[in-house]
CSV table of C-alpha atoms in Angstrom, one decimal:
chain,number,residue,atom,x,y,z
A,15,MET,CA,87.3,31.8,61.1
A,16,THR,CA,87.0,35.5,61.3
A,17,ALA,CA,89.0,37.6,59.7
A,18,PRO,CA,91.9,39.3,61.8
A,19,ILE,CA,90.8,43.1,62.5
A,20,THR,CA,93.6,45.5,61.6
A,21,SER,CA,93.9,48.7,63.0
A,22,VAL,CA,93.4,51.6,60.5
A,23,PRO,CA,94.7,55.0,61.4
A,24,LEU,CA,92.1,57.7,62.0
A,25,ALA,CA,92.3,60.7,59.8
A,26,PRO,CA,92.6,63.8,61.9
A,27,THR,CA,90.4,66.7,61.4
A,28,ALA,CA,91.3,69.3,59.3
A,29,ALA,CA,92.8,72.2,61.3
A,30,SER,CA,90.4,74.9,62.9
A,31,PRO,CA,90.7,78.4,61.8
A,32,TRP,CA,90.4,79.5,65.3
A,33,VAL,CA,93.0,79.3,68.2
A,34,ILE,CA,92.1,79.5,72.0
A,35,GLU,CA,95.1,81.0,73.8
A,36,ARG,CA,95.7,82.4,77.2
A,37,TRP,CA,99.5,83.6,77.1
A,38,THR,CA,100.6,85.6,74.1
A,39,ARG,CA,104.0,86.8,73.0
A,40,ALA,CA,103.0,90.1,74.7
A,41,SER,CA,101.8,89.0,77.9
A,42,ILE,CA,105.0,86.8,78.4
A,43,THR,CA,107.3,89.6,77.4
A,44,PHE,CA,105.5,92.1,79.9
A,45,ALA,CA,105.5,89.3,82.9
A,46,SER,CA,109.3,88.9,82.5
A,47,ALA,CA,109.8,92.4,82.2
A,48,THR,CA,107.6,92.8,85.5
A,49,VAL,CA,109.8,90.1,87.3
A,50,LEU,CA,112.9,92.0,86.3
A,51,LEU,CA,111.4,95.4,87.3
A,52,LEU,CA,110.6,93.9,90.7
A,53,ALA,CA,114.1,92.4,91.2
A,54,VAL,CA,115.6,95.8,90.5
A,55,LEU,CA,113.1,97.6,92.8
A,56,CYS,CA,114.3,95.2,95.6
A,57,MET,CA,117.6,97.1,95.7
A,58,GLY,CA,115.9,100.5,95.6
A,59,PRO,CA,117.1,101.6,99.2
A,60,LEU,CA,120.6,100.8,98.3
A,61,TRP,CA,121.0,103.2,95.7
A,62,LEU,CA,118.2,105.8,95.6
A,63,GLN,CA,118.0,108.6,97.7
A,64,ALA,CA,115.5,109.2,100.8
A,65,GLY,CA,113.2,111.3,98.9
A,66,ALA,CA,112.9,108.6,95.8
A,67,VAL,CA,112.4,105.9,98.6
A,68,ASP,CA,109.6,107.4,100.3
A,69,ARG,CA,108.0,108.2,97.0
A,70,LEU,CA,107.8,104.8,95.6
A,71,THR,CA,106.7,103.5,98.8
A,72,THR,CA,103.7,106.0,98.3
A,73,LEU,CA,103.3,104.5,94.5
A,74,PHE,CA,103.2,100.9,95.8
A,75,ILE,CA,100.7,102.1,98.3
A,76,TYR,CA,98.5,103.6,95.6
A,77,VAL,CA,98.8,100.5,93.4
A,78,ILE,CA,97.4,98.6,96.3
A,79,LEU,CA,94.4,100.2,96.7
A,80,ALA,CA,93.7,100.6,93.0
A,81,VAL,CA,94.0,96.7,92.5
A,82,MET,CA,91.9,96.1,95.7
A,83,TRP,CA,89.0,98.3,94.6
A,84,ASN,CA,89.1,97.2,91.2
A,85,ALA,CA,88.8,93.3,92.2
A,86,LEU,CA,86.1,94.4,94.0
A,87,ALA,CA,84.0,96.6,91.9
A,88,GLY,CA,85.7,95.9,88.3
A,89,TYR,CA,85.3,92.1,88.8
A,90,ALA,CA,82.8,91.1,91.3
A,91,GLY,CA,80.5,94.3,90.5
A,92,LEU,CA,80.4,95.6,94.1
A,93,VAL,CA,80.9,99.3,93.9
A,94,SER,CA,82.0,100.6,97.5
A,95,ILE,CA,82.1,104.3,98.4
A,96,GLY,CA,83.4,103.4,102.0
A,97,HIS,CA,86.5,101.3,101.8
A,98,GLN,CA,88.4,104.0,103.8
A,99,ALA,CA,87.1,101.8,106.5
A,100,PHE,CA,89.5,99.2,106.1
A,101,PHE,CA,92.3,101.5,105.5
A,102,GLY,CA,91.8,103.0,108.5
A,103,LEU,CA,91.2,100.0,110.6
A,104,GLY,CA,94.3,98.5,109.2
A,105,ALA,CA,96.5,101.6,110.8
A,106,TYR,CA,94.5,101.3,114.0
A,107,ALA,CA,95.1,97.6,114.4
A,108,MET,CA,98.7,98.0,113.8
A,109,VAL,CA,98.6,100.8,116.3
A,110,ARG,CA,96.7,98.6,118.9
A,111,LEU,CA,99.0,95.6,118.5
A,112,ALA,CA,102.2,97.4,118.7
A,113,ASP,CA,101.0,99.2,122.0
A,114,ALA,CA,100.3,95.4,123.3
A,115,GLY,CA,103.9,94.7,122.8
A,116,LEU,CA,104.2,93.3,119.2
A,117,GLY,CA,106.9,94.7,116.7
A,118,PRO,CA,105.7,97.4,114.4
A,119,TYR,CA,106.0,95.1,111.0
A,120,PRO,CA,104.7,91.8,112.5
A,121,ALA,CA,101.8,94.1,113.5
A,122,LEU,CA,101.2,95.4,110.3
A,123,LEU,CA,100.6,91.9,109.0
A,124,VAL,CA,98.8,90.7,111.9
A,125,GLY,CA,96.6,93.9,112.0
A,126,ALA,CA,95.4,93.1,108.3
A,127,VAL,CA,94.8,89.5,109.1
A,128,LEU,CA,92.5,90.6,112.0
A,129,VAL,CA,90.6,93.3,109.6
A,130,ALA,CA,90.2,90.5,107.0
A,131,ALA,CA,88.8,88.3,109.9
A,132,VAL,CA,86.2,91.1,110.7
A,133,ALA,CA,85.4,91.6,107.3
A,134,VAL,CA,84.0,87.6,107.1
A,135,PRO,CA,81.1,88.5,109.4
A,136,LEU,CA,80.5,92.0,107.9
A,137,ALA,CA,80.1,90.3,104.8
A,138,VAL,CA,77.2,88.3,106.0
A,139,PHE,CA,75.0,91.6,106.5
A,140,MET,CA,76.9,93.7,103.6
A,141,LEU,CA,76.3,91.3,100.9
A,142,ARG,CA,72.7,91.3,101.1
A,143,LEU,CA,72.7,94.9,99.9
A,144,GLN,CA,72.7,95.4,96.2
A,145,GLY,CA,73.8,98.3,93.8
A,146,GLY,CA,73.4,101.7,95.3
A,147,GLU,CA,72.4,100.1,98.7
A,148,PHE,CA,76.0,98.5,99.2
A,149,ALA,CA,77.7,101.4,98.4
A,150,ILE,CA,76.1,103.7,100.9
A,151,GLY,CA,76.0,100.8,103.3
A,152,MET,CA,80.0,100.8,103.0
A,153,TRP,CA,79.9,104.6,103.6
A,154,VAL,CA,78.0,104.1,106.8
A,155,MET,CA,80.0,101.3,107.8
A,156,ALA,CA,83.1,103.4,107.4
A,157,ALA,CA,81.5,106.4,109.6
A,158,LEU,CA,80.7,104.0,112.4
A,159,ALA,CA,84.2,102.6,112.1
A,160,HIS,CA,85.6,106.1,112.7
A,161,LEU,CA,83.3,106.7,115.7
A,162,CYS,CA,84.2,103.7,117.3
A,163,VAL,CA,88.0,104.0,117.1
A,164,ASN,CA,87.5,107.8,118.6
A,165,LEU,CA,86.0,106.0,121.6
A,166,ASP,CA,89.4,104.5,122.3
A,167,SER,CA,91.5,106.3,125.1
A,168,LEU,CA,94.6,105.1,123.3
A,169,VAL,CA,93.6,107.2,120.1
A,170,GLN,CA,92.5,110.2,122.0
A,171,GLY,CA,89.7,111.0,119.7
A,172,GLU,CA,90.7,113.2,116.9
A,173,THR,CA,93.8,114.2,118.6
A,174,GLY,CA,95.2,110.9,117.5
A,175,THR,CA,98.6,109.0,118.6
A,176,SER,CA,102.1,108.4,117.3
A,177,MET,CA,103.5,104.8,116.4
A,178,ILE,CA,106.1,105.0,118.9
A,179,ALA,CA,107.4,101.5,118.5
A,180,LEU,CA,108.9,102.7,115.0
A,181,GLN,CA,111.3,105.0,116.8
A,182,GLN,CA,113.3,102.1,117.9
A,183,TYR,CA,114.7,102.0,114.3
A,184,ALA,CA,117.0,104.5,112.7
A,185,ALA,CA,115.3,106.6,110.2
A,186,ASP,CA,117.2,105.1,107.2
A,187,ASP,CA,116.5,101.4,108.6
A,188,ARG,CA,112.7,102.4,109.0
A,189,ARG,CA,112.4,103.9,105.3
A,190,ALA,CA,114.1,100.8,103.8
A,191,TYR,CA,112.0,98.1,106.0
A,192,THR,CA,108.8,100.2,105.0
A,193,TYR,CA,109.7,100.3,101.1
A,194,TRP,CA,110.4,96.5,101.4
A,195,ALA,CA,107.1,95.7,102.8
A,196,ALA,CA,105.2,97.8,100.6
A,197,LEU,CA,106.9,96.2,97.4
A,198,ALA,CA,106.2,92.8,98.8
A,199,ALA,CA,102.7,93.5,99.7
A,200,MET,CA,102.0,95.1,96.3
A,201,ALA,CA,103.9,92.5,94.2
A,202,GLY,CA,101.9,89.7,96.2
A,203,LEU,CA,98.6,91.1,96.2
A,204,CYS,CA,98.7,91.9,92.5
A,205,TRP,CA,100.0,88.3,91.6
A,206,VAL,CA,97.2,86.9,94.1
A,207,VAL,CA,94.6,88.6,92.4
A,208,PHE,CA,95.8,87.8,88.8
A,209,LEU,CA,96.2,84.2,89.6
A,210,LEU,CA,92.8,84.3,91.3
A,211,LEU,CA,90.9,85.9,88.3
A,212,ARG,CA,92.7,83.1,86.0
A,213,SER,CA,91.1,80.6,87.8
A,214,LYS,CA,87.5,79.1,88.3
A,215,VAL,CA,86.7,81.8,90.9
A,216,GLY,CA,87.6,84.6,88.5
A,217,THR,CA,85.6,83.3,85.7
A,218,ALA,CA,82.7,83.1,88.3
A,219,ALA,CA,83.2,86.5,89.9
A,220,GLN,CA,82.9,88.1,86.3
A,221,ALA,CA,79.7,86.0,85.6
A,222,ILE,CA,78.0,87.6,88.7
A,223,ARG,CA,79.4,90.9,88.0
A,224,ASP,CA,77.8,90.7,84.3
A,225,ASN,CA,74.5,89.1,85.2
A,226,GLU,CA,74.1,87.6,88.6
A,227,THR,CA,70.7,86.1,88.0
A,228,ALA,CA,72.2,84.1,85.2
A,229,ALA,CA,75.2,83.0,87.2
A,230,ILE,CA,72.8,82.0,90.0
A,231,SER,CA,71.1,79.7,87.3
A,232,LEU,CA,74.4,78.2,86.4
A,233,GLY,CA,75.2,76.9,89.7
A,234,VAL,CA,77.6,79.6,90.6
A,235,ARG,CA,78.0,80.1,94.4
A,236,VAL,CA,77.4,83.9,94.3
A,237,VAL,CA,77.3,84.7,98.1
A,238,ALA,CA,80.7,82.7,98.7
A,239,ILE,CA,82.6,84.2,95.6
A,240,LYS,CA,81.4,87.5,96.6
A,241,ARG,CA,82.8,87.0,100.6
A,242,LEU,CA,86.0,85.9,99.0
A,243,VAL,CA,86.5,89.0,97.0
A,244,PHE,CA,85.0,91.1,99.8
A,245,VAL,CA,87.6,89.8,102.4
A,246,LEU,CA,90.7,89.7,99.8
A,247,SER,CA,89.9,93.6,99.3
A,248,ALA,CA,89.5,94.2,103.0
A,249,PHE,CA,92.9,92.5,103.8
A,250,GLY,CA,94.7,94.7,101.0
A,251,CYS,CA,93.2,98.0,101.9
A,252,ALA,CA,94.0,97.3,105.6
A,253,LEU,CA,97.5,96.3,104.6
A,254,ALA,CA,97.9,99.5,102.8
A,255,GLY,CA,96.5,101.6,105.8
A,256,GLY,CA,99.3,100.0,108.0
A,257,LEU,CA,101.9,100.6,105.1
A,258,TRP,CA,100.8,104.5,105.3
A,259,LEU,CA,101.3,104.5,108.9
A,260,ALA,CA,104.9,103.1,108.9
A,261,THR,CA,105.6,106.1,106.4
A,262,SER,CA,103.8,108.8,108.4
A,263,ILE,CA,104.3,107.6,111.9
A,264,SER,CA,101.5,109.7,113.2
A,265,PHE,CA,97.7,108.3,113.5
A,266,GLN,CA,94.9,110.7,113.5
A,267,PRO,CA,91.3,109.0,112.7
A,268,LYS,CA,89.8,111.7,110.6
A,269,THR,CA,92.8,111.5,108.1
A,270,TYR,CA,92.8,107.4,107.8
A,271,PHE,CA,89.1,107.4,107.7
A,272,SER,CA,88.5,110.3,105.0
A,273,VAL,CA,86.5,109.5,102.2
A,274,GLN,CA,89.1,110.7,100.1
A,275,TRP,CA,90.8,107.3,100.1
A,276,THR,CA,87.9,106.0,98.5
A,277,ALA,CA,88.0,108.5,96.1
A,278,TYR,CA,91.6,108.0,95.2
A,279,MET,CA,91.0,104.3,94.3
A,280,ILE,CA,87.9,105.3,92.2
A,281,PHE,CA,89.8,107.9,90.4
A,282,MET,CA,92.8,105.3,89.7
A,283,VAL,CA,90.5,102.5,88.6
A,284,LEU,CA,88.0,104.7,86.3
A,285,VAL,CA,91.0,106.4,84.7
A,286,GLY,CA,93.1,103.5,84.3
A,287,GLY,CA,90.4,100.9,83.1
A,288,ILE,CA,88.0,99.2,85.2
A,289,GLY,CA,87.7,95.5,85.1
A,290,THR,CA,91.2,95.0,83.7
A,291,MET,CA,94.4,93.9,85.6
A,292,GLU,CA,96.4,96.4,83.8
A,293,GLY,CA,93.9,99.5,84.1
A,294,PRO,CA,94.3,100.2,87.9
A,295,ILE,CA,98.3,99.9,87.9
A,296,LEU,CA,98.2,102.2,84.9
A,297,GLY,CA,95.6,104.6,86.9
A,298,ALA,CA,97.8,104.6,89.9
A,299,LEU,CA,101.1,105.2,88.0
A,300,LEU,CA,99.0,108.5,86.5
A,301,PHE,CA,97.4,109.5,89.7
A,302,PHE,CA,100.8,109.3,91.3
A,303,ALA,CA,102.4,111.5,88.5
A,304,VAL,CA,99.6,114.0,89.0
A,305,GLU,CA,100.0,114.1,92.6
A,306,THR,CA,103.8,114.6,92.3
A,307,VAL,CA,103.3,117.5,89.9
A,308,TRP,CA,100.3,119.3,91.2
A,309,GLY,CA,99.6,118.0,94.6
A,310,GLY,CA,100.6,121.2,96.2
A,311,GLN,CA,97.9,123.2,94.7
A,312,GLY,CA,95.3,122.6,97.5
A,313,VAL,CA,91.7,122.9,96.8
A,314,LEU,CA,92.2,123.2,93.1
A,315,TYR,CA,94.0,120.1,93.0
A,316,LEU,CA,90.9,118.0,94.3
A,317,ILE,CA,88.5,119.9,92.2
A,318,GLY,CA,90.9,119.0,89.2
A,319,LEU,CA,90.8,115.1,90.2
A,320,GLY,CA,87.1,115.3,90.5
A,321,ALA,CA,86.7,117.0,86.7
A,322,ILE,CA,88.9,114.5,85.2
A,323,ALA,CA,87.1,111.6,86.9
A,324,MET,CA,83.8,112.8,85.5
A,325,LEU,CA,85.2,113.6,82.1
A,326,PHE,CA,86.6,109.8,81.9
A,327,ALA,CA,83.2,108.5,83.0
A,328,LEU,CA,81.2,110.6,80.4
A,329,PHE,CA,83.5,110.0,77.6
A,330,LEU,CA,85.9,107.3,78.2
A,331,PRO,CA,84.0,105.0,80.7
A,332,LYS,CA,86.5,102.1,79.9
A,333,GLY,CA,89.1,104.0,80.9
A,334,ILE,CA,92.8,104.5,79.1
A,335,TRP,CA,93.5,100.6,79.1
A,336,GLY,CA,90.0,99.8,78.2
A,337,ALA,CA,90.3,102.1,75.3
A,338,VAL,CA,93.3,100.7,74.2
A,339,GLN,CA,92.2,96.9,74.4
A,340,GLN,CA,89.3,97.9,72.3
A,341,ARG,CA,91.1,99.8,69.9
A,342,TRP,CA,94.0,97.6,69.5
A,343,ASP,CA,93.5,94.3,71.1
A,344,VAL,CA,96.1,94.4,73.5
A,345,HIS,CA,96.4,92.3,76.6
A,346,LEU,CA,99.5,92.3,78.8
A,347,LEU,CA,97.9,90.7,81.7
A,348,SER,CA,94.8,88.7,80.5
A,349,ALA,CA,92.7,86.9,82.8
A,350,GLY,CA,90.6,85.0,80.6
A,351,TYR,CA,91.1,82.9,77.5
A,352,ARG,CA,91.4,84.6,74.0
A,353,VAL,CA,90.1,83.5,70.6
A,354,ARG,CA,92.4,84.6,67.5
A,355,SER,CA,91.9,83.6,63.9
A,356,ARG,CA,94.8,81.2,62.9
A,357,ALA,CA,97.3,82.3,60.0
A,358,PRO,CA,95.8,81.2,56.4
A,359,HIS,CA,99.1,79.0,55.7
A,360,GLN,CA,98.7,77.1,59.1
A,361,VAL,CA,94.8,76.2,58.2
A,362,ASP,CA,96.1,75.0,54.7
A,363,ALA,CA,99.0,73.2,56.1
A,364,GLY,CA,96.7,71.5,58.6
A,365,ARG,CA,94.2,70.4,56.0
A,366,ALA,CA,96.9,69.1,53.7
A,367,ALA,CA,98.3,66.9,56.8
A,368,ALA,CA,94.6,65.6,57.4
A,369,GLY,CA,94.3,64.7,53.9
A,370,ALA,CA,97.9,62.8,53.7
A,371,VAL,CA,96.8,60.9,56.7
A,372,ALA,CA,93.2,59.9,55.5
A,373,SER,CA,94.7,58.9,52.2
A,374,GLU,CA,97.2,56.2,53.9
A,375,GLY,CA,94.6,54.9,56.0
A,376,HIS,CA,92.6,54.2,53.1
A,377,THR,CA,95.5,52.6,51.6
């Protein structure tokens, strides 16, 4: 007869001196504070002055533009200098849909969806371009979109037209509706990008940005990932264009298709920190503050923006938040995993527990 088999408890391995984590105390605190801040901002039109509501709406639009451009350039490695095309097309689509009888705010959303749908076949051609070719190709595409919109009799060339459908709302109601739409769009798009970057898609996009050839060799679906980020970026910028139209009412192609919009995006992302979630938001806040204080200086204001962007590119290429992360290792909205060392007493306690269990097993 064979002796009965008795189970012997397996001794756990000694505690590793390293810990893999995604959420930290700082990131959990920041995310909770962000949710609370959004809840407070939802009540903005109820207690803020009209001027403050308008300015906050502008800030929300700037955040959308910065986050969308950063998703494309900072994470997918596709640097565009023609994203004003989607901004202008979003406003134009809103005008066209409202003229066809659709309500202004439904037209805002439907117009952005239509622009995203147009971006799908456009990506087939644009994503064949690499590096500088893609950047120049986007600028050419923006110029072509501008010319095509000018041919529409409703727009009347550079004379433009007005969003007459918005006049059905009282001024205060229109201001509040646009504010809430901009706040919802900003919050929604930021969280979508954040969750996307924390998924396999985000990891693949960053691999493509760092080394596309290596990503291909690992089986990453490069074209599909690029297309997804490209279309998302087009949708966000189109939504921002429609929101800007809702604040200004008038639509002039030369204003909405101006390269200054892409210049603003680049400035906000470069100054804040390209390739981070926190950087574009910080850059949008700084740009908003600079515009509020010095926006009335005309040409000098634009020259100053260009000089600041150039200085950051030369001496602080990772932007403000990139430098903060490098210096103090602070991650408030980390899109990836982080490795940190375990405290010495935790390692010793783990080893002691492993040894105790091992001794019981031998006994």
